[in-house]
C-alpha cells in the first residue's frame, strides 16, 4: 500500500499555522502545546474554532476555556461521540468543506474513530496538527492514564471481520510509556503472538531510552523482544508507521487468524495505526483494541517542541478505488 499521497511538514515553534479550513477542532487540556496550536491556527476562511472537552480528564467548570465554542463529551463511547460531534458540526456524507484537527490533546480512541469516520463519509482532505512536547513532566515515570482499567475492547467503529479461530492471533502494540496498559492488553490477549512497534527516532533524544525502560517493565507479559518481534517507526510520522505495519502484517499474514492493533504510543503513531486500518484492515480479520482507563492525566508535558501538519489526502485513494487502480 502506498501512503505517499499523504504528506507532512514541520512548522517553526512560533509560526502561525495557516490553512483554508471551515472548522478547526482541538481537544482541550492545560498543556502549553495545546493552547499554543489553538492560538497560532488561522484560517483564511475564518473557521470556527471548537474545543472538545473530554469528560475523562475530569475538568471542573472553572478549569475550562472561556473562549471558543465548546463541545462537551461525557458518557458516550467513541463512536457515539463522533456521531454526535459530526452532527453538531454539520458534517455528513461527502461534506465539501475542509476540517483541521489538532490531535495533541485528543484521547487516542476518539481521535482514531473520528479520522476513520471522516474517511468513511468521503471527506477528501483532512488536516491534522500535532505539537511535540519539550519534555514529559516526570520523564520516564510519567503516567498518562489513571484509575483502574475499566475495559479492554475493540475501539467502537474500528472493528474488522472476525474469525472464530484464535489459535494464531497476532497482537501488534505501539508501545509507549504506559507500561501498565501494555501489560494489561498483553495479558488480555495472552495466547496471541506479540509484536512491538517502538518510536525511533523518538520525539526528543532522551525519550527513546525512557520509553525502553517502561517497555521492559512490561516484558513479563510481552515476552522476549527479538529482531522478529521488535520493529521501529518514527514517533512523529504516521505514514511511515502505517507502512511499517504493512510490512509487519505482510510477514505474518498467512499464519494470522485475527490481527489486533493496539496503539499506546504517540498520537502520530496512533494516527498511523488508523490509517493502516482504513486502507488495509477494514476488510480483513483486523481490529483496533484499547485498554480504557477510568481517567487520564490533564497535563503530562512541559513546553512546546516542533509542530507537525499532516495532510490526509483520502480523496486520492477514493479516486483510485473508483478507477479500480
PDB file of N, CA, C and O in Angstrom, residues 246-304:
ATOM      1  N   UNK A 246       2.233  -2.393   7.604  1.00  0.00           N
ATOM      2  CA  UNK A 246       2.027  -3.215   6.415  1.00  0.00           C
ATOM      3  C   UNK A 246       3.110  -4.264   6.250  1.00  0.00           C
ATOM      4  O   UNK A 246       2.839  -5.408   5.899  1.00  0.00           O
ATOM      5  N   UNK A 247       4.368  -3.887   6.549  1.00  0.00           N
ATOM      6  CA  UNK A 247       5.476  -4.837   6.459  1.00  0.00           C
ATOM      7  C   UNK A 247       5.349  -5.926   7.515  1.00  0.00           C
ATOM      8  O   UNK A 247       5.563  -7.102   7.241  1.00  0.00           O
ATOM      9  N   UNK A 248       4.996  -5.521   8.743  1.00  0.00           N
ATOM     10  CA  UNK A 248       4.840  -6.496   9.830  1.00  0.00           C
ATOM     11  C   UNK A 248       3.756  -7.505   9.479  1.00  0.00           C
ATOM     12  O   UNK A 248       3.954  -8.720   9.571  1.00  0.00           O
ATOM     13  N   UNK A 249       2.602  -6.995   9.062  1.00  0.00           N
ATOM     14  CA  UNK A 249       1.477  -7.880   8.755  1.00  0.00           C
ATOM     15  C   UNK A 249       1.784  -8.726   7.535  1.00  0.00           C
ATOM     16  O   UNK A 249       1.421  -9.907   7.472  1.00  0.00           O
ATOM     17  N   UNK A 250       2.499  -8.138   6.558  1.00  0.00           N
ATOM     18  CA  UNK A 250       2.857  -8.909   5.379  1.00  0.00           C
ATOM     19  C   UNK A 250       3.706 -10.116   5.712  1.00  0.00           C
ATOM     20  O   UNK A 250       3.548 -11.193   5.135  1.00  0.00           O
ATOM     21  N   UNK A 251       4.595  -9.959   6.684  1.00  0.00           N
ATOM     22  CA  UNK A 251       5.461 -11.063   7.096  1.00  0.00           C
ATOM     23  C   UNK A 251       4.678 -12.178   7.794  1.00  0.00           C
ATOM     24  O   UNK A 251       5.046 -13.346   7.728  1.00  0.00           O
ATOM     25  N   UNK A 252       3.590 -11.803   8.476  1.00  0.00           N
ATOM     26  CA  UNK A 252       2.864 -12.761   9.315  1.00  0.00           C
ATOM     27  C   UNK A 252       1.542 -13.234   8.712  1.00  0.00           C
ATOM     28  O   UNK A 252       0.964 -14.207   9.194  1.00  0.00           O
ATOM     29  N   UNK A 253       1.057 -12.562   7.655  1.00  0.00           N
ATOM     30  CA  UNK A 253      -0.360 -12.667   7.285  1.00  0.00           C
ATOM     31  C   UNK A 253      -0.847 -14.090   7.048  1.00  0.00           C
ATOM     32  O   UNK A 253      -1.939 -14.459   7.475  1.00  0.00           O
ATOM     33  N   UNK A 254      -0.078 -14.914   6.385  1.00  0.00           N
ATOM     34  CA  UNK A 254      -0.552 -16.265   6.075  1.00  0.00           C
ATOM     35  C   UNK A 254      -0.831 -17.078   7.329  1.00  0.00           C
ATOM     36  O   UNK A 254      -1.626 -18.005   7.305  1.00  0.00           O
ATOM     37  N   UNK A 255      -0.180 -16.726   8.415  1.00  0.00           N
ATOM     38  CA  UNK A 255      -0.320 -17.512   9.638  1.00  0.00           C
ATOM     39  C   UNK A 255      -1.260 -16.872  10.654  1.00  0.00           C
ATOM     40  O   UNK A 255      -1.462 -17.427  11.727  1.00  0.00           O
ATOM     41  N   UNK A 256      -1.865 -15.717  10.330  1.00  0.00           N
ATOM     42  CA  UNK A 256      -2.654 -14.976  11.321  1.00  0.00           C
ATOM     43  C   UNK A 256      -4.131 -15.346  11.218  1.00  0.00           C
ATOM     44  O   UNK A 256      -4.720 -15.307  10.138  1.00  0.00           O
ATOM     45  N   UNK A 257      -4.728 -15.681  12.367  1.00  0.00           N
ATOM     46  CA  UNK A 257      -6.173 -15.912  12.405  1.00  0.00           C
ATOM     47  C   UNK A 257      -6.918 -14.608  12.637  1.00  0.00           C
ATOM     48  O   UNK A 257      -7.900 -14.310  11.947  1.00  0.00           O
ATOM     49  N   UNK A 258      -6.475 -13.792  13.598  1.00  0.00           N
ATOM     50  CA  UNK A 258      -7.025 -12.457  13.835  1.00  0.00           C
ATOM     51  C   UNK A 258      -5.865 -11.497  14.120  1.00  0.00           C
ATOM     52  O   UNK A 258      -4.928 -11.856  14.840  1.00  0.00           O
ATOM     53  N   UNK A 259      -5.964 -10.301  13.566  1.00  0.00           N
ATOM     54  CA  UNK A 259      -4.948  -9.275  13.787  1.00  0.00           C
ATOM     55  C   UNK A 259      -5.525  -8.209  14.705  1.00  0.00           C
ATOM     56  O   UNK A 259      -6.565  -7.613  14.419  1.00  0.00           O
ATOM     57  N   UNK A 260      -4.839  -7.960  15.834  1.00  0.00           N
ATOM     58  CA  UNK A 260      -5.254  -6.932  16.783  1.00  0.00           C
ATOM     59  C   UNK A 260      -4.174  -5.849  16.830  1.00  0.00           C
ATOM     60  O   UNK A 260      -2.995  -6.149  17.037  1.00  0.00           O
ATOM     61  N   UNK A 261      -4.582  -4.609  16.638  1.00  0.00           N
ATOM     62  CA  UNK A 261      -3.676  -3.467  16.686  1.00  0.00           C
ATOM     63  C   UNK A 261      -3.977  -2.659  17.942  1.00  0.00           C
ATOM     64  O   UNK A 261      -5.143  -2.355  18.221  1.00  0.00           O
ATOM     65  N   UNK A 262      -2.947  -2.300  18.689  1.00  0.00           N
ATOM     66  CA  UNK A 262      -3.155  -1.562  19.943  1.00  0.00           C
ATOM     67  C   UNK A 262      -2.151  -0.416  20.034  1.00  0.00           C
ATOM     68  O   UNK A 262      -1.010  -0.612  20.464  1.00  0.00           O
ATOM     69  N   UNK A 263      -2.539   0.811  19.634  1.00  0.00           N
ATOM     70  CA  UNK A 263      -1.618   1.952  19.662  1.00  0.00           C
ATOM     71  C   UNK A 263      -1.584   2.624  21.030  1.00  0.00           C
ATOM     72  O   UNK A 263      -2.554   3.246  21.456  1.00  0.00           O
ATOM     73  N   UNK A 264      -0.464   2.518  21.723  1.00  0.00           N
ATOM     74  CA  UNK A 264      -0.311   3.082  23.067  1.00  0.00           C
ATOM     75  C   UNK A 264       0.837   4.085  23.141  1.00  0.00           C
ATOM     76  O   UNK A 264       1.228   4.485  24.224  1.00  0.00           O
ATOM     77  N   UNK A 265       1.366   4.488  21.998  1.00  0.00           N
ATOM     78  CA  UNK A 265       2.496   5.417  21.985  1.00  0.00           C
ATOM     79  C   UNK A 265       2.016   6.814  21.597  1.00  0.00           C
ATOM     80  O   UNK A 265       0.950   7.245  22.010  1.00  0.00           O
ATOM     81  N   UNK A 266       2.762   7.542  20.786  1.00  0.00           N
ATOM     82  CA  UNK A 266       2.440   8.930  20.465  1.00  0.00           C
ATOM     83  C   UNK A 266       1.177   9.027  19.608  1.00  0.00           C
ATOM     84  O   UNK A 266       0.774   8.071  18.943  1.00  0.00           O
ATOM     85  N   UNK A 267       0.579  10.221  19.579  1.00  0.00           N
ATOM     86  CA  UNK A 267      -0.606  10.452  18.744  1.00  0.00           C
ATOM     87  C   UNK A 267      -0.290  10.257  17.249  1.00  0.00           C
ATOM     88  O   UNK A 267      -1.105   9.684  16.528  1.00  0.00           O
ATOM     89  N   UNK A 268       0.883  10.733  16.739  1.00  0.00           N
ATOM     90  CA  UNK A 268       1.176  10.454  15.328  1.00  0.00           C
ATOM     91  C   UNK A 268       1.247   8.956  15.027  1.00  0.00           C
ATOM     92  O   UNK A 268       0.783   8.513  13.966  1.00  0.00           O
ATOM     93  N   UNK A 269       1.809   8.159  15.946  1.00  0.00           N
ATOM     94  CA  UNK A 269       1.821   6.716  15.700  1.00  0.00           C
ATOM     95  C   UNK A 269       0.408   6.148  15.733  1.00  0.00           C
ATOM     96  O   UNK A 269       0.055   5.292  14.919  1.00  0.00           O
ATOM     97  N   UNK A 270      -0.431   6.619  16.667  1.00  0.00           N
ATOM     98  CA  UNK A 270      -1.827   6.167  16.701  1.00  0.00           C
ATOM     99  C   UNK A 270      -2.539   6.542  15.406  1.00  0.00           C
ATOM    100  O   UNK A 270      -3.362   5.772  14.889  1.00  0.00           O
ATOM    101  N   UNK A 271      -2.226   7.715  14.866  1.00  0.00           N
ATOM    102  CA  UNK A 271      -2.783   8.117  13.576  1.00  0.00           C
ATOM    103  C   UNK A 271      -2.343   7.148  12.482  1.00  0.00           C
ATOM    104  O   UNK A 271      -3.139   6.767  11.613  1.00  0.00           O
ATOM    105  N   UNK A 272      -1.086   6.714  12.536  1.00  0.00           N
ATOM    106  CA  UNK A 272      -0.599   5.720  11.569  1.00  0.00           C
ATOM    107  C   UNK A 272      -1.344   4.404  11.673  1.00  0.00           C
ATOM    108  O   UNK A 272      -1.645   3.754  10.666  1.00  0.00           O
ATOM    109  N   UNK A 273      -1.684   3.987  12.895  1.00  0.00           N
ATOM    110  CA  UNK A 273      -2.435   2.747  13.086  1.00  0.00           C
ATOM    111  C   UNK A 273      -3.799   2.836  12.420  1.00  0.00           C
ATOM    112  O   UNK A 273      -4.248   1.892  11.763  1.00  0.00           O
ATOM    113  N   UNK A 274      -4.494   3.968  12.587  1.00  0.00           N
ATOM    114  CA  UNK A 274      -5.832   4.070  11.998  1.00  0.00           C
ATOM    115  C   UNK A 274      -5.757   4.242  10.482  1.00  0.00           C
ATOM    116  O   UNK A 274      -6.629   3.762   9.750  1.00  0.00           O
ATOM    117  N   UNK A 275      -4.713   4.887   9.972  1.00  0.00           N
ATOM    118  CA  UNK A 275      -4.544   4.979   8.520  1.00  0.00           C
ATOM    119  C   UNK A 275      -4.343   3.598   7.915  1.00  0.00           C
ATOM    120  O   UNK A 275      -4.885   3.282   6.848  1.00  0.00           O
ATOM    121  N   UNK A 276      -3.553   2.758   8.596  1.00  0.00           N
ATOM    122  CA  UNK A 276      -3.395   1.375   8.128  1.00  0.00           C
ATOM    123  C   UNK A 276      -4.729   0.652   8.156  1.00  0.00           C
ATOM    124  O   UNK A 276      -5.082  -0.064   7.216  1.00  0.00           O
ATOM    125  N   UNK A 277      -5.498   0.854   9.229  1.00  0.00           N
ATOM    126  CA  UNK A 277      -6.770   0.146   9.360  1.00  0.00           C
ATOM    127  C   UNK A 277      -7.738   0.526   8.241  1.00  0.00           C
ATOM    128  O   UNK A 277      -8.347  -0.347   7.623  1.00  0.00           O
ATOM    129  N   UNK A 278      -7.914   1.833   7.951  1.00  0.00           N
ATOM    130  CA  UNK A 278      -8.889   2.220   6.942  1.00  0.00           C
ATOM    131  C   UNK A 278      -8.432   1.824   5.535  1.00  0.00           C
ATOM    132  O   UNK A 278      -9.258   1.563   4.658  1.00  0.00           O
ATOM    133  N   UNK A 279      -7.114   1.757   5.316  1.00  0.00           N
ATOM    134  CA  UNK A 279      -6.603   1.423   3.989  1.00  0.00           C
ATOM    135  C   UNK A 279      -6.487  -0.075   3.761  1.00  0.00           C
ATOM    136  O   UNK A 279      -6.747  -0.570   2.656  1.00  0.00           O
ATOM    137  N   UNK A 280      -6.125  -0.826   4.813  1.00  0.00           N
ATOM    138  CA  UNK A 280      -5.802  -2.240   4.626  1.00  0.00           C
ATOM    139  C   UNK A 280      -6.484  -3.192   5.603  1.00  0.00           C
ATOM    140  O   UNK A 280      -6.447  -4.400   5.378  1.00  0.00           O
ATOM    141  N   UNK A 281      -7.072  -2.670   6.667  1.00  0.00           N
ATOM    142  CA  UNK A 281      -7.583  -3.569   7.696  1.00  0.00           C
ATOM    143  C   UNK A 281      -9.074  -3.756   7.748  1.00  0.00           C
ATOM    144  O   UNK A 281      -9.564  -4.748   8.284  1.00  0.00           O
ATOM    145  N   UNK A 282      -9.837  -2.807   7.203  1.00  0.00           N
ATOM    146  CA  UNK A 282     -11.293  -2.825   7.370  1.00  0.00           C
ATOM    147  C   UNK A 282     -11.922  -4.108   6.849  1.00  0.00           C
ATOM    148  O   UNK A 282     -12.886  -4.620   7.422  1.00  0.00           O
ATOM    149  N   UNK A 283     -11.419  -4.605   5.746  1.00  0.00           N
ATOM    150  CA  UNK A 283     -11.989  -5.810   5.134  1.00  0.00           C
ATOM    151  C   UNK A 283     -11.199  -7.073   5.480  1.00  0.00           C
ATOM    152  O   UNK A 283     -11.391  -8.118   4.855  1.00  0.00           O
ATOM    153  N   UNK A 284     -10.332  -6.966   6.467  1.00  0.00           N
ATOM    154  CA  UNK A 284      -9.569  -8.127   6.924  1.00  0.00           C
ATOM    155  C   UNK A 284     -10.047  -8.540   8.307  1.00  0.00           C
ATOM    156  O   UNK A 284     -10.902  -7.893   8.915  1.00  0.00           O
ATOM    157  N   UNK A 285      -9.465  -9.603   8.797  1.00  0.00           N
ATOM    158  CA  UNK A 285      -9.728 -10.033  10.182  1.00  0.00           C
ATOM    159  C   UNK A 285      -8.856  -9.184  11.107  1.00  0.00           C
ATOM    160  O   UNK A 285      -7.905  -9.654  11.726  1.00  0.00           O
ATOM    161  N   UNK A 286      -9.203  -7.911  11.177  1.00  0.00           N
ATOM    162  CA  UNK A 286      -8.363  -6.923  11.843  1.00  0.00           C
ATOM    163  C   UNK A 286      -9.240  -5.976  12.652  1.00  0.00           C
ATOM    164  O   UNK A 286     -10.314  -5.568  12.187  1.00  0.00           O
ATOM    165  N   UNK A 287      -8.798  -5.631  13.846  1.00  0.00           N
ATOM    166  CA  UNK A 287      -9.499  -4.628  14.642  1.00  0.00           C
ATOM    167  C   UNK A 287      -8.486  -3.885  15.499  1.00  0.00           C
ATOM    168  O   UNK A 287      -7.389  -4.385  15.771  1.00  0.00           O
ATOM    169  N   UNK A 288      -8.869  -2.675  15.895  1.00  0.00           N
ATOM    170  CA  UNK A 288      -8.047  -1.893  16.821  1.00  0.00           C
ATOM    171  C   UNK A 288      -8.641  -2.048  18.211  1.00  0.00           C
ATOM    172  O   UNK A 288      -9.841  -1.830  18.413  1.00  0.00           O
ATOM    173  N   UNK A 289      -7.814  -2.459  19.167  1.00  0.00           N
ATOM    174  CA  UNK A 289      -8.271  -2.632  20.544  1.00  0.00           C
ATOM    175  C   UNK A 289      -7.547  -1.642  21.437  1.00  0.00           C
ATOM    176  O   UNK A 289      -6.489  -1.107  21.076  1.00  0.00           O
ATOM    177  N   UNK A 290      -8.137  -1.413  22.626  1.00  0.00           N
ATOM    178  CA  UNK A 290      -7.554  -0.409  23.522  1.00  0.00           C
ATOM    179  C   UNK A 290      -7.925  -0.725  24.962  1.00  0.00           C
ATOM    180  O   UNK A 290      -9.059  -1.139  25.231  1.00  0.00           O
ATOM    181  N   UNK A 291      -6.981  -0.541  25.900  1.00  0.00           N
ATOM    182  CA  UNK A 291      -7.294  -0.682  27.324  1.00  0.00           C
ATOM    183  C   UNK A 291      -7.787   0.656  27.880  1.00  0.00           C
ATOM    184  O   UNK A 291      -7.007   1.586  28.061  1.00  0.00           O
ATOM    185  N   UNK A 292      -9.068   0.759  28.110  1.00  0.00           N
ATOM    186  CA  UNK A 292      -9.682   2.018  28.538  1.00  0.00           C
ATOM    187  C   UNK A 292      -9.524   2.188  30.049  1.00  0.00           C
ATOM    188  O   UNK A 292      -9.807   1.275  30.820  1.00  0.00           O
ATOM    189  N   UNK A 293      -9.104   3.388  30.455  1.00  0.00           N
ATOM    190  CA  UNK A 293      -8.940   3.700  31.867  1.00  0.00           C
ATOM    191  C   UNK A 293     -10.080   4.587  32.351  1.00  0.00           C
ATOM    192  O   UNK A 293     -10.767   5.238  31.553  1.00  0.00           O
ATOM    193  N   UNK A 294     -10.236   4.632  33.664  1.00  0.00           N
ATOM    194  CA  UNK A 294     -11.285   5.483  34.240  1.00  0.00           C
ATOM    195  C   UNK A 294     -11.022   6.960  33.978  1.00  0.00           C
ATOM    196  O   UNK A 294     -11.953   7.754  33.848  1.00  0.00           O
ATOM    197  N   UNK A 295      -9.763   7.338  33.909  1.00  0.00           N
ATOM    198  CA  UNK A 295      -9.440   8.745  33.685  1.00  0.00           C
ATOM    199  C   UNK A 295      -8.062   8.908  33.076  1.00  0.00           C
ATOM    200  O   UNK A 295      -7.303   7.936  32.918  1.00  0.00           O
ATOM    201  N   UNK A 296      -7.728  10.155  32.728  1.00  0.00           N
ATOM    202  CA  UNK A 296      -6.446  10.459  32.100  1.00  0.00           C
ATOM    203  C   UNK A 296      -5.877  11.738  32.716  1.00  0.00           C
ATOM    204  O   UNK A 296      -6.627  12.638  33.107  1.00  0.00           O
ATOM    205  N   UNK A 297      -4.559  11.783  32.816  1.00  0.00           N
ATOM    206  CA  UNK A 297      -3.895  12.939  33.419  1.00  0.00           C
ATOM    207  C   UNK A 297      -4.130  14.183  32.559  1.00  0.00           C
ATOM    208  O   UNK A 297      -4.022  14.135  31.330  1.00  0.00           O
ATOM    209  N   UNK A 298      -4.406  15.310  33.223  1.00  0.00           N
ATOM    210  CA  UNK A 298      -4.718  16.535  32.491  1.00  0.00           C
ATOM    211  C   UNK A 298      -3.487  17.141  31.821  1.00  0.00           C
ATOM    212  O   UNK A 298      -3.567  17.672  30.717  1.00  0.00           O
ATOM    213  N   UNK A 299      -2.347  17.082  32.517  1.00  0.00           N
ATOM    214  CA  UNK A 299      -1.144  17.707  31.976  1.00  0.00           C
ATOM    215  C   UNK A 299       0.042  16.792  32.208  1.00  0.00           C
ATOM    216  O   UNK A 299       0.375  16.484  33.343  1.00  0.00           O
ATOM    217  N   UNK A 300       0.664  16.355  31.107  1.00  0.00           N
ATOM    218  CA  UNK A 300       1.772  15.408  31.221  1.00  0.00           C
ATOM    219  C   UNK A 300       3.079  15.957  30.655  1.00  0.00           C
ATOM    220  O   UNK A 300       4.116  15.308  30.783  1.00  0.00           O
ATOM    221  N   UNK A 301       3.036  17.133  30.029  1.00  0.00           N
ATOM    222  CA  UNK A 301       4.235  17.618  29.333  1.00  0.00           C
ATOM    223  C   UNK A 301       4.554  19.049  29.701  1.00  0.00           C
ATOM    224  O   UNK A 301       3.743  19.771  30.282  1.00  0.00           O
ATOM    225  N   UNK A 302       5.780  19.452  29.319  1.00  0.00           N
ATOM    226  CA  UNK A 302       6.243  20.826  29.516  1.00  0.00           C
ATOM    227  C   UNK A 302       6.753  21.354  28.182  1.00  0.00           C
ATOM    228  O   UNK A 302       7.435  20.651  27.434  1.00  0.00           O
ATOM    229  N   UNK A 303       6.418  22.612  27.903  1.00  0.00           N
ATOM    230  CA  UNK A 303       6.974  23.281  26.731  1.00  0.00           C
ATOM    231  C   UNK A 303       6.362  22.824  25.422  1.00  0.00           C
ATOM    232  O   UNK A 303       5.547  21.909  25.362  1.00  0.00           O
ATOM    233  N   UNK A 304       6.797  23.501  24.354  1.00  0.00           N
ATOM    234  CA  UNK A 304       6.292  23.222  23.006  1.00  0.00           C
ATOM    235  C   UNK A 304       7.478  22.982  22.089  1.00  0.00           C
ATOM    236  O   UNK A 304       8.357  23.844  21.940  1.00  0.00           O
TER     237      UNK A 304
END
